[in-house]
Coordinates of C-alpha atoms in Angstrom, one line a residue:
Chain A
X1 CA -0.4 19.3 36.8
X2 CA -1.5 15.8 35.7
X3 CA 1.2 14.5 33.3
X4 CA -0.9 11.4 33.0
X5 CA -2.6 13.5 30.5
X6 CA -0.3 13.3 28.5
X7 CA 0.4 9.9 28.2
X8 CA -3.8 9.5 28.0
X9 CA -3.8 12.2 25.2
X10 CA -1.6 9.6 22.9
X11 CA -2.8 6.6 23.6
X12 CA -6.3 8.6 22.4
X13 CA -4.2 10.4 19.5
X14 CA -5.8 13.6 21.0
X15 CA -2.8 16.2 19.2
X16 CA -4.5 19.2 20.5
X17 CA -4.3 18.0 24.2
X18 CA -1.1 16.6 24.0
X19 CA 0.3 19.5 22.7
X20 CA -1.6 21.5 25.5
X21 CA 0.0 19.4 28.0
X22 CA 3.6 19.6 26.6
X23 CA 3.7 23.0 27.0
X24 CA 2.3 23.2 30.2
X25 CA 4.7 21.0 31.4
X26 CA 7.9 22.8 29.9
X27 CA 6.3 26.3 31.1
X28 CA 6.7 24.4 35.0
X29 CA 10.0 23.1 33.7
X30 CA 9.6 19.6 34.0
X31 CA 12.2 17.7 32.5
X32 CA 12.1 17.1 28.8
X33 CA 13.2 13.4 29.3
X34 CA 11.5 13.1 31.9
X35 CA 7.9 13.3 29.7
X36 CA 9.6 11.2 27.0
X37 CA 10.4 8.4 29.5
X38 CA 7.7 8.1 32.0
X39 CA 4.8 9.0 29.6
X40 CA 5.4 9.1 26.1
X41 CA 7.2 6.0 25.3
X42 CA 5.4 4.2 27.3
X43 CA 1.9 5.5 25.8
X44 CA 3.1 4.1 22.3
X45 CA 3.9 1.2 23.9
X46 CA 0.8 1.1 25.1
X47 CA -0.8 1.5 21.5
X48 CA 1.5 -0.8 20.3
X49 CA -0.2 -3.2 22.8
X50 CA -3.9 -2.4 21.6
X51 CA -2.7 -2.9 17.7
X52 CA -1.4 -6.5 18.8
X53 CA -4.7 -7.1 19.9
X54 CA -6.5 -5.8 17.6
X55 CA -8.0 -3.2 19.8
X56 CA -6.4 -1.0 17.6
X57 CA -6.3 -0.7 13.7
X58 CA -4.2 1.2 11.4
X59 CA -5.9 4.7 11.7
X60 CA -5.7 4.8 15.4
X61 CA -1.9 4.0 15.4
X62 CA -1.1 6.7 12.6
X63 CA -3.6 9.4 14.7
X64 CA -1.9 8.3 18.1
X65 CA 1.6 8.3 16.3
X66 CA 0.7 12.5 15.0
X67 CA 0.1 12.9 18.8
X68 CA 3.4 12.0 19.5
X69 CA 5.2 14.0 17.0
X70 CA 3.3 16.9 18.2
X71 CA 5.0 16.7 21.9
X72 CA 8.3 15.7 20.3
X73 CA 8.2 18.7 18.0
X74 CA 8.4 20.6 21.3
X75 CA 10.6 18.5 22.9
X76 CA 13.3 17.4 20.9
X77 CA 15.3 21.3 20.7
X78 CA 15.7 21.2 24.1
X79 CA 16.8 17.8 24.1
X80 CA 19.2 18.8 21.8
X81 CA 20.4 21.5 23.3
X82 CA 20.8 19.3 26.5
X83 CA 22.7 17.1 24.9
X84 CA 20.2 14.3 25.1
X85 CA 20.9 11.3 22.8
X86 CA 18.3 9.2 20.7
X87 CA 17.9 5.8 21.7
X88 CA 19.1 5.0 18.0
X89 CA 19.5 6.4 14.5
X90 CA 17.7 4.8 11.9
X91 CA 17.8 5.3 8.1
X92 CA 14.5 3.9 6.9
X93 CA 13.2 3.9 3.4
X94 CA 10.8 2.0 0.7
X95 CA 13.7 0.2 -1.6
X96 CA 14.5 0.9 -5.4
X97 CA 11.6 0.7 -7.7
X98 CA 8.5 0.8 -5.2
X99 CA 6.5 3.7 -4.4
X100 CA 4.4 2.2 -1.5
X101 CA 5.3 4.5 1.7
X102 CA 1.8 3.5 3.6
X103 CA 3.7 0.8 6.2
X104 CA 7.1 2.8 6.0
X105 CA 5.8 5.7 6.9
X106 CA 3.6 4.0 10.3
X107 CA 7.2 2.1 11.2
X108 CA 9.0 5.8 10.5
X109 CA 6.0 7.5 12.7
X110 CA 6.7 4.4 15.6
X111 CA 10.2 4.4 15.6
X112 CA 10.2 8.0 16.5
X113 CA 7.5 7.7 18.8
X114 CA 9.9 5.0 20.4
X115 CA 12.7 7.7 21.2
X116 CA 15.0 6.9 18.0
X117 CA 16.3 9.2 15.6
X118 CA 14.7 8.4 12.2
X119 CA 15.9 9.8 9.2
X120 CA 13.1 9.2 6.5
X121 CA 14.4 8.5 2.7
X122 CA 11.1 8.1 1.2
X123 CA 10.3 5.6 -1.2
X124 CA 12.0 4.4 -4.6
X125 CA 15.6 4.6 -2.8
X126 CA 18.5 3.2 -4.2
X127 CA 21.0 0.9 -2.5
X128 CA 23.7 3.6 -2.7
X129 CA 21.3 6.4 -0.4
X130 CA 21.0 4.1 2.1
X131 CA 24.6 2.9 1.9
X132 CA 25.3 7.1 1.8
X133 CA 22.8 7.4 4.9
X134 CA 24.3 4.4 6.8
X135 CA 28.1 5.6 6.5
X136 CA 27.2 9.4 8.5
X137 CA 27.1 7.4 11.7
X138 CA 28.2 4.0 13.4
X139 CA 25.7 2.2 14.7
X140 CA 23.0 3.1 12.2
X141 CA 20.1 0.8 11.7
X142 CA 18.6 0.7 8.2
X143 CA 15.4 -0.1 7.9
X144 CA 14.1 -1.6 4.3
X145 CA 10.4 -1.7 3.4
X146 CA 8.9 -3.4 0.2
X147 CA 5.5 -4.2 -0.9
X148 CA 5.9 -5.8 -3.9
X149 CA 7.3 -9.4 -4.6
X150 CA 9.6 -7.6 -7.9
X151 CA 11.2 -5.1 -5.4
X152 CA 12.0 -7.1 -2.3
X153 CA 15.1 -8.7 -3.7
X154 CA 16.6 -5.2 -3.7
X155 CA 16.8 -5.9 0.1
X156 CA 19.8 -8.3 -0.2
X157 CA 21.1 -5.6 -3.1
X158 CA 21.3 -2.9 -0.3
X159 CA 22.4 -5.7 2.3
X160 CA 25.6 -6.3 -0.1
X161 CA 26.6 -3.1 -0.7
X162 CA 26.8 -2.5 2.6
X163 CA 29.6 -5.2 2.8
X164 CA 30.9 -3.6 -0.4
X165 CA 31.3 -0.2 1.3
X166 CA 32.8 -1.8 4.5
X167 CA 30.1 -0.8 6.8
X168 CA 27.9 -3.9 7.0
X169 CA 29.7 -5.0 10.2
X170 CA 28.8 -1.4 11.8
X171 CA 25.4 -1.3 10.7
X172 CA 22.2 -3.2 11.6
X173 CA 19.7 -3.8 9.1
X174 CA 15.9 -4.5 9.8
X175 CA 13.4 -5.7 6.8
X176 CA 9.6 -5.7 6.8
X177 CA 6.8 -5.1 4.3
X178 CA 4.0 -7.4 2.9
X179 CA 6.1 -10.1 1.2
X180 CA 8.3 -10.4 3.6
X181 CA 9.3 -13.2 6.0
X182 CA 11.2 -14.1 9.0
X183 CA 12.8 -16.8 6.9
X184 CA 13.5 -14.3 3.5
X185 CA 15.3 -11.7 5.9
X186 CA 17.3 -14.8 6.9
X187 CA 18.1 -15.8 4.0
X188 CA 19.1 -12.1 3.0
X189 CA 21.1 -12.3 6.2
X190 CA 18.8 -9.3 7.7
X191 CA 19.3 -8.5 11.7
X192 CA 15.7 -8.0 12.6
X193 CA 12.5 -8.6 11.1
X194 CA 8.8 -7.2 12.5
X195 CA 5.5 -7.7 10.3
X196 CA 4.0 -4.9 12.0
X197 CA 4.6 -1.4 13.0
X198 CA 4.8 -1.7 16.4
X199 CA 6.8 -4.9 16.7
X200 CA 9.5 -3.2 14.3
X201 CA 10.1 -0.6 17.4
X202 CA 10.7 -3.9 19.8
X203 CA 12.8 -4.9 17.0
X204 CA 14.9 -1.6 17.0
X205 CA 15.1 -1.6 20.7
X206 CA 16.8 -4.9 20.1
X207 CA 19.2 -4.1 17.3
X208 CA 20.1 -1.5 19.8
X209 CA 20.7 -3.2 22.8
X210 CA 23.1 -6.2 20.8
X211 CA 24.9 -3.0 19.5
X212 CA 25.7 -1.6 22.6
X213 CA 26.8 -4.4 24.4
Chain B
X1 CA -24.4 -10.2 -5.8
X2 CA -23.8 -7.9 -9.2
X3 CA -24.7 -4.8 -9.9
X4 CA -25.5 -4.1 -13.4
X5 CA -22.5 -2.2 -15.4
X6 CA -20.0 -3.7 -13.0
X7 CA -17.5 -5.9 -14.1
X8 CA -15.6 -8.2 -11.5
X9 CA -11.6 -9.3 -12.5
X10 CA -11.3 -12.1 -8.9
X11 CA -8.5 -11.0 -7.1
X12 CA -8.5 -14.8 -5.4
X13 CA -4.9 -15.9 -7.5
X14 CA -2.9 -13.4 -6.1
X15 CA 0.5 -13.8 -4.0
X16 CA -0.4 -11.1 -1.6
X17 CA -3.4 -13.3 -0.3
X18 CA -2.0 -15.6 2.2
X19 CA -4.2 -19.0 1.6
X20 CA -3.1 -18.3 -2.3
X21 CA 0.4 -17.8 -1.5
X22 CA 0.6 -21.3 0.4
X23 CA -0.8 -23.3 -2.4
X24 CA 1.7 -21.3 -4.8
X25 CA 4.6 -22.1 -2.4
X26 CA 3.7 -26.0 -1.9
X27 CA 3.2 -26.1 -6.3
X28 CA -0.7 -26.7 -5.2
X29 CA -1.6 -26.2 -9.1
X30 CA -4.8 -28.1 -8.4
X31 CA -5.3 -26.0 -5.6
X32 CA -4.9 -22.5 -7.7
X33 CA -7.3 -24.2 -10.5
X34 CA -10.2 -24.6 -8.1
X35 CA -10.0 -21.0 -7.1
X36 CA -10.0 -19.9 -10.7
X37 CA -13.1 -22.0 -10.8
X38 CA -14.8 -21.0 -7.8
X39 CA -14.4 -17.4 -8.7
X40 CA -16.2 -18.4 -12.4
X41 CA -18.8 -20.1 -10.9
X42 CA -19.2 -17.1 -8.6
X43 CA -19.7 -14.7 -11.4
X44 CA -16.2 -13.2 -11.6
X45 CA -15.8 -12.1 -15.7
X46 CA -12.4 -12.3 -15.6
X47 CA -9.5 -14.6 -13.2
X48 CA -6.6 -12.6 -11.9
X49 CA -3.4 -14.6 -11.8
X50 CA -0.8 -13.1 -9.9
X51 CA 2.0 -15.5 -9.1
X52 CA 4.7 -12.9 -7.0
X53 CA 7.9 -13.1 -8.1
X54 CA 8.0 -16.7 -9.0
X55 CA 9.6 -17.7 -12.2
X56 CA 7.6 -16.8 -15.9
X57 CA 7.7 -20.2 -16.8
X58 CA 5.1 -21.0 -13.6
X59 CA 2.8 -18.4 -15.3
X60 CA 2.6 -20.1 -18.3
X61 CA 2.1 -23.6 -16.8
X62 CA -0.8 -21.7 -15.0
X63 CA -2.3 -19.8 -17.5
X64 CA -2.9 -23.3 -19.4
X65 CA -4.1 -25.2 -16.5
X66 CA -6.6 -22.4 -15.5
X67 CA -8.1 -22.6 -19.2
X68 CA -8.6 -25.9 -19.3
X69 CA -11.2 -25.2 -16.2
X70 CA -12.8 -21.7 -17.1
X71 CA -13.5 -20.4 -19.8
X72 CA -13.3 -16.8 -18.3
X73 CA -10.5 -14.6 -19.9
X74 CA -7.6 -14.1 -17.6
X75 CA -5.7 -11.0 -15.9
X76 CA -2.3 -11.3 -16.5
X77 CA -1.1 -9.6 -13.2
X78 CA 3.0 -8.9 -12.5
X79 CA 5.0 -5.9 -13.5
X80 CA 7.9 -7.7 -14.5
X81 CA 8.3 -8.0 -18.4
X82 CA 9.3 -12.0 -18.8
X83 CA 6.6 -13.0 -16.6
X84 CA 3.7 -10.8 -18.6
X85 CA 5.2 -12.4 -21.9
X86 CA 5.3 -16.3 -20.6
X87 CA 1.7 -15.1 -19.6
X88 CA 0.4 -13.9 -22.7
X89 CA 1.8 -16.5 -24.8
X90 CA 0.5 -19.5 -23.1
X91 CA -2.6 -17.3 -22.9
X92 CA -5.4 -19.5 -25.9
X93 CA -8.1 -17.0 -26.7
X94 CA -9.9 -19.5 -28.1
X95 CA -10.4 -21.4 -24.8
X96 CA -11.9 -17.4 -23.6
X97 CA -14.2 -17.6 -26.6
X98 CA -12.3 -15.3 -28.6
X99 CA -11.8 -12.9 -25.7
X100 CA -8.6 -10.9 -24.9
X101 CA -6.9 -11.1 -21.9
X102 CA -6.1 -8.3 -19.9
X103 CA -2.7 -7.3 -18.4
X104 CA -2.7 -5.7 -15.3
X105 CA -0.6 -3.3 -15.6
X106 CA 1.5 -0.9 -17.3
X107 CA 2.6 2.4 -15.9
X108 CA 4.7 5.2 -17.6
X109 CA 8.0 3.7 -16.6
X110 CA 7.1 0.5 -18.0
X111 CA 5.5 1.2 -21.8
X112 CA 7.4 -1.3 -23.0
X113 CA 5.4 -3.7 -22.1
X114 CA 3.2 -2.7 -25.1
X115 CA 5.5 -4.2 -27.4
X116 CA 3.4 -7.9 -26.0
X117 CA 1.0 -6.6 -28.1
X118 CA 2.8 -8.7 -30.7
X119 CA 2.9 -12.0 -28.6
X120 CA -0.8 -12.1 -27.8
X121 CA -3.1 -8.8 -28.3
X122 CA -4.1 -8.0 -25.2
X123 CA -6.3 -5.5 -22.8
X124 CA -3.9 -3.0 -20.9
X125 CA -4.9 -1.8 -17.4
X126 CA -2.8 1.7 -17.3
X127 CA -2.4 2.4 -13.9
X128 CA -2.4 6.3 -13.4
X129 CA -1.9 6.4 -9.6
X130 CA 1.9 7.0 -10.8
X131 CA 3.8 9.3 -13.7
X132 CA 7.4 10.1 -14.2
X133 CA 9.4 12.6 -12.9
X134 CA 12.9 13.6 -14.2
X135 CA 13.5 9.5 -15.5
X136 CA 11.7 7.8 -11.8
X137 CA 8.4 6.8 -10.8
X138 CA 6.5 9.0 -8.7
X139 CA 3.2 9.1 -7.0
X140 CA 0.6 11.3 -9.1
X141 CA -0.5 13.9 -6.1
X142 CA -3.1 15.7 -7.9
X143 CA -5.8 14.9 -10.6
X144 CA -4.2 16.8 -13.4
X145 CA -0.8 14.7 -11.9
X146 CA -2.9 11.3 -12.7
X147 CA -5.1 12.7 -15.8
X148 CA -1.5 13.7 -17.6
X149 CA -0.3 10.4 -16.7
X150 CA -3.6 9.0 -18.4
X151 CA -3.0 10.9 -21.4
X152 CA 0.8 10.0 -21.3
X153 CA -0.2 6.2 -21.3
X154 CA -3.1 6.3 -23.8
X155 CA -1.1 7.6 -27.0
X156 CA 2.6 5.4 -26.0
X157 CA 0.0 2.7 -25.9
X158 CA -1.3 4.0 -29.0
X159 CA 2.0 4.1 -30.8
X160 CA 2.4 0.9 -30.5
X161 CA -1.5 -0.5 -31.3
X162 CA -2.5 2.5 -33.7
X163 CA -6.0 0.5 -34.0
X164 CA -6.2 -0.1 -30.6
X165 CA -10.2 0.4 -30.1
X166 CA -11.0 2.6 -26.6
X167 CA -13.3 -0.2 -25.0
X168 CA -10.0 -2.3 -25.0
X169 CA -8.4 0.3 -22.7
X170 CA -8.7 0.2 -18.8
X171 CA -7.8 2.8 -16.4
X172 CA -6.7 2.5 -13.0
X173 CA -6.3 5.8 -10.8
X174 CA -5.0 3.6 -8.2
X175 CA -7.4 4.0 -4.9
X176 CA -5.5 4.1 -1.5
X177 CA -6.6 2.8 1.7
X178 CA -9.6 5.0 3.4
X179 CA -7.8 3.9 6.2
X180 CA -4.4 6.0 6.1
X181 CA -4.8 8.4 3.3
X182 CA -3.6 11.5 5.2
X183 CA -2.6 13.0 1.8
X184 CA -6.3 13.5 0.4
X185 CA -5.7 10.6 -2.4
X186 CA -9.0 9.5 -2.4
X187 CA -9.8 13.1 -3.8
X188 CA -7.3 12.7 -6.6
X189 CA -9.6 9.6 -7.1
X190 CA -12.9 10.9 -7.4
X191 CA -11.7 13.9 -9.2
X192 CA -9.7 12.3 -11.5
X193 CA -12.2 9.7 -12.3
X194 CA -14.8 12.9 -13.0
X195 CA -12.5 14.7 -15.3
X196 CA -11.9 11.7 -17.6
X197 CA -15.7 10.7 -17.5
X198 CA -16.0 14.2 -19.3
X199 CA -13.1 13.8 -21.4
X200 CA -14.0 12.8 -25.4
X201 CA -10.2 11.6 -25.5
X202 CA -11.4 8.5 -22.9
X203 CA -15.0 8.1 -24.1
X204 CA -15.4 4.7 -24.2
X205 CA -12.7 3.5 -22.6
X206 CA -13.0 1.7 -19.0
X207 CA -11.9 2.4 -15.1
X208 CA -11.1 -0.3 -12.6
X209 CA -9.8 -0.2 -9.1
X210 CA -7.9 -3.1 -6.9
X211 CA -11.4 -2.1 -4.5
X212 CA -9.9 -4.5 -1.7
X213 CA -7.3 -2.0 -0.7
X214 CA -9.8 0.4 -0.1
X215 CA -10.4 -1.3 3.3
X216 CA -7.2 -3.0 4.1
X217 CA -5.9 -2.1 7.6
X218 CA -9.5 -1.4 8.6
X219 CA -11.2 -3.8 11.3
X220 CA -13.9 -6.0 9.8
X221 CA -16.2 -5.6 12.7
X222 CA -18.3 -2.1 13.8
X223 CA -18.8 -1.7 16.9
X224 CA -22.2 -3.5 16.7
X225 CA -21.1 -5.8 14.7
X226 CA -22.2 -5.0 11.3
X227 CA -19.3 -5.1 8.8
X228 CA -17.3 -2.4 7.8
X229 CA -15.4 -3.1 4.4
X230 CA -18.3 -4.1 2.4
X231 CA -20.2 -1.0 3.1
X232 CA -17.4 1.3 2.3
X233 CA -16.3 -0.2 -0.6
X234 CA -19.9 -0.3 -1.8
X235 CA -20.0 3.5 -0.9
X236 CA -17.3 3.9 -3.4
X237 CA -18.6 2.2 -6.2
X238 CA -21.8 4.5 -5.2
X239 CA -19.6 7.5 -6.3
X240 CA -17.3 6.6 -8.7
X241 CA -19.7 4.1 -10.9
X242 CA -21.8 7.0 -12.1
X243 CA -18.1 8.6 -12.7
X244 CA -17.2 5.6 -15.0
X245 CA -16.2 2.9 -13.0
X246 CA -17.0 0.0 -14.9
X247 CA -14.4 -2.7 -13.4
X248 CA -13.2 -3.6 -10.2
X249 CA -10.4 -6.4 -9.2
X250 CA -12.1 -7.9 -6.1
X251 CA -13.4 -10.3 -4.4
X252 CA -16.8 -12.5 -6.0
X253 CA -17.4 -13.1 -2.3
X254 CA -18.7 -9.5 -1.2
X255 CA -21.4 -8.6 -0.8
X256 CA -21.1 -5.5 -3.0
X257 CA -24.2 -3.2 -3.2
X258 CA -24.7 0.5 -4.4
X259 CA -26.2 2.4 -1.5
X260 CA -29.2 4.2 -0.5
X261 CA -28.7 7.4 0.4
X262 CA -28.2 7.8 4.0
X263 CA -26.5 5.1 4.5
X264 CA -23.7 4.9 7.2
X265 CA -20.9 4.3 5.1
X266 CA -22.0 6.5 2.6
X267 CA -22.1 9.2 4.8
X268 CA -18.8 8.6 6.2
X269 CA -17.5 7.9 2.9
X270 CA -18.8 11.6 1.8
X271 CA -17.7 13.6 5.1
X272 CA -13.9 12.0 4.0
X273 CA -14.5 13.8 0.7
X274 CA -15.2 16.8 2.0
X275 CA -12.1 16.6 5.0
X276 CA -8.0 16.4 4.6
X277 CA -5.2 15.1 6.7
X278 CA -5.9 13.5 10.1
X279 CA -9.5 14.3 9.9
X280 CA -10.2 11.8 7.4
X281 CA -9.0 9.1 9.6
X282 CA -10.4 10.5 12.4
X283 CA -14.4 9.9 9.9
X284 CA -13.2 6.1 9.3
X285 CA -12.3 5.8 12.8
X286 CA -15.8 6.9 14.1
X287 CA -17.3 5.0 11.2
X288 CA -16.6 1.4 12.5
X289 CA -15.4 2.6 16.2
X290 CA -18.1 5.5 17.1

């Protein structure tokens, strides 16, 4: 069996094939974590690459990103029952008072594609549910998204209820969305900032690392 | 180029564009006056001003400035309340030729904003891509979702302006890029914009879309080279202007064109109609990468 495939059918968002694939491989028993590491990481890497170069646009990251999810889907129980860890858990949602889930929702589809646990709170989410989501588990990254000028100073609302609930110090926090800069998550004292999908993931893997060390 | 029956509100002055948001951030006023004048001079019928989340009193100051080069009505553009009222009272409609400006927008969680009506009469865009669920926003899923919201929006507004005439009344259903709607919105569109076209309730009144984000996130190159965002946008007003789309916020620079029959992008825009989910994106993708 050719795992390459696998890796090829993401990088070409070709669900069907990766999903062929996946099960194939688990049928032979290859190691769940093994097709997670060697190919499917690395193929969203790989699409993250094309998307920095504009090889790749939106719709090809979101198709190869459904690729992804289809493998994981098969994956991730026996993972689980393995006792396999997530690179991270991340609590990602569109803040108080804006709808706009289009770039959420490809950083939610990335982050998973780039082994971490993501825990999706939709859009319109107020500082208290992320504070709620943060508090479950040490070491949680939360992830803010906002589109709109009006709603992106809820960013530094969420930010300070962290400190008010004692957790800010436990938990990493990662902004992105149209409006917003390197130097406005600075000045909201943010940890990480990406203005695209796939550099939020290098982001994560970041926030991650200076967690762990 | 126009197209008959097509009004153009330029979408230059906005916060979201990055060569705007420079001059807004350096207090280029000069700078923001000449777009409003280069969109006039390029036919636009209205001038968007959108200033981000900048203080109301910068609204005002621009409102006035922008009059005294154009005498195109303005856009008021910002969701917050303080900002639409600096807006709208620094708004002359005498330097508009009598003309109302229009505020863009109001949506079902924010009707109050009608009360303006008092500061300076204005033209509402009611932007039915959203509708309130147990006291929040939510996205409007479905048609009937977007058509109740239209409904919801028309007699709150009416409440407040009893003798509000329908051509002063804009709809927006709130189009979605082509290039990510997994979720069928762009049928809620079309549909949407069909029902009301039938509906005596909105005879008269008018439909605009923010066209640009039809295309955003798309490449602007085919793989020959032709373009790919003017052709799809034009594909939509194709459709949706013999549904009622009158108005568009957008850019004076396209090329926008309604399109033979046939045509690539109408074609693809049409197969997207008729697909859901993945298989949408999958159309656009051959469209510009096939």
């Amino acid at each position: 069996m050719d795992l390459s495939e696998l890796y090829q059918a993401i990088v070409t968002g070709n669900a069907k094939k990766a999903e062929e694939v996946t099960k194939a491989a688990l049928a032979e028993n290859v190691d769940p974590m093994e097709l997670v590491q060697k190919y499917m990481i690395p193929a969203m890497d790989e699409v993250g690459k094309r998307f920095e170069c504009n090889e790749y646009f939106v719709p090809e990251l979101l198709i190869a990103a459904r690729a992804m999810k289809t493998s994981l889907e098969l994956i991730t129980p026996l993972l689980v029952s393995r006792g396999a860890k997530p690179l991270g858990r991340i609590v990602i949602g569109t803040v108080q008072g804006d709808l706009h889930d289009i770039g959420k929702n490809l950083v939610a589809s990335m982050l998973e594609g780039g082994g971490f646990q993501v825990i999706d709170l939709g859009v319109d989410v107020p500082p208290e549910r992320f504070v709620e989501a943060a508090r479950e588990q040490e070491g949680t990254i939360v992830a803010m998204s906002a589109l709109l000028t009006t709603t992106m100073v809820m960013m530094e609302k969420v930010i300070k209820a962290l400190e008010e609930a004692g957790i800010r110090d436990r938990t990493k926090v990662m902004v992105g969305g149209a409006p917003i800069t390197q130097q406005y998550a600075d000045q909201i004292g943010a940890d990480g900032y990406s203005d695209n999908a796939s550099g939020a993931v290098a982001v994560a893997r970041k926030l991650v690392a200076v967690t762990a060390s | 180029m126009s197209i008959p029956g097509l009004t153009i509100i330029g979408e230059s002055i906005n916060d979201s564009v990055p060569s705007t948001k420079q001059l807004l951030d350096c207090g280029d006023i000069a700078g923001i006056v000449q777009l409003a004048r280069q969109q006039d001079e390029a036919g636009a019928a209205y001038i968007d001003v959108n200033i981000g989340s900048r203080p109301p009193e910068l609204m005002a100051e621009l409102v006035g400035q922008i009059q005294r080069a154009t005498a195109k009505p303005l856009a008021i553009d910002t969701p917050d309340y303080q900002t639409a009222q600096a807006g709208l009272k620094a708004y002359d409609p005498a330097r508009a030729g009598g003309r109302k400006p229009i505020l863009n927008s109001v949506t079902s969680l924010r009707t109050e904003m009608f009360e303006l009506y008092r500061v300076q009469p204005f033209r509402p865009i009611l932007l039915i891509s959203e509708h309130v669920v147990e006291g929040r926003s939510q996205h409007c899923r479905t048609a009937a979702e977007s058509l109740a919201a239209a409904r919801y929006l028309l007699e709150a507004f009416r409440r407040v302006v009893p003798d509000a005439a329908n051509d002063d009344v804009i709809f927006d259903p709130g189009i979605v890029p082509i290039g990510s709607d997994c979720e069928n919105q762009l049928h809620r569109v079309m549909s949407v914009l069909e029902t009301m076209h039938q509906d005596p309730m909105f005879a008269g009144t008018h439909r605009s879309v923010g066209l640009s984000n039809f295309t955003v996130m798309l490449p602007s190159k085919r793989r020959d080279g032709s373009p790919v965002k003017a052709p799809l946008e034009s594909a939509f007003l194709t459709r949706a202007m013999p549904l009622g789309l009158d108005m568009i916020i957008g850019s004076v620079k396209r090329n926008y064109q309604l399109l033979p029959e046939g045509h690539p992008a109408l074609e693809c825009f049409d197969d997207c109609l008729k697909l859901s989910g993945f298989d949408v994106l999958m159309r656009v993708r051959q469209f510009y990468a096939g």
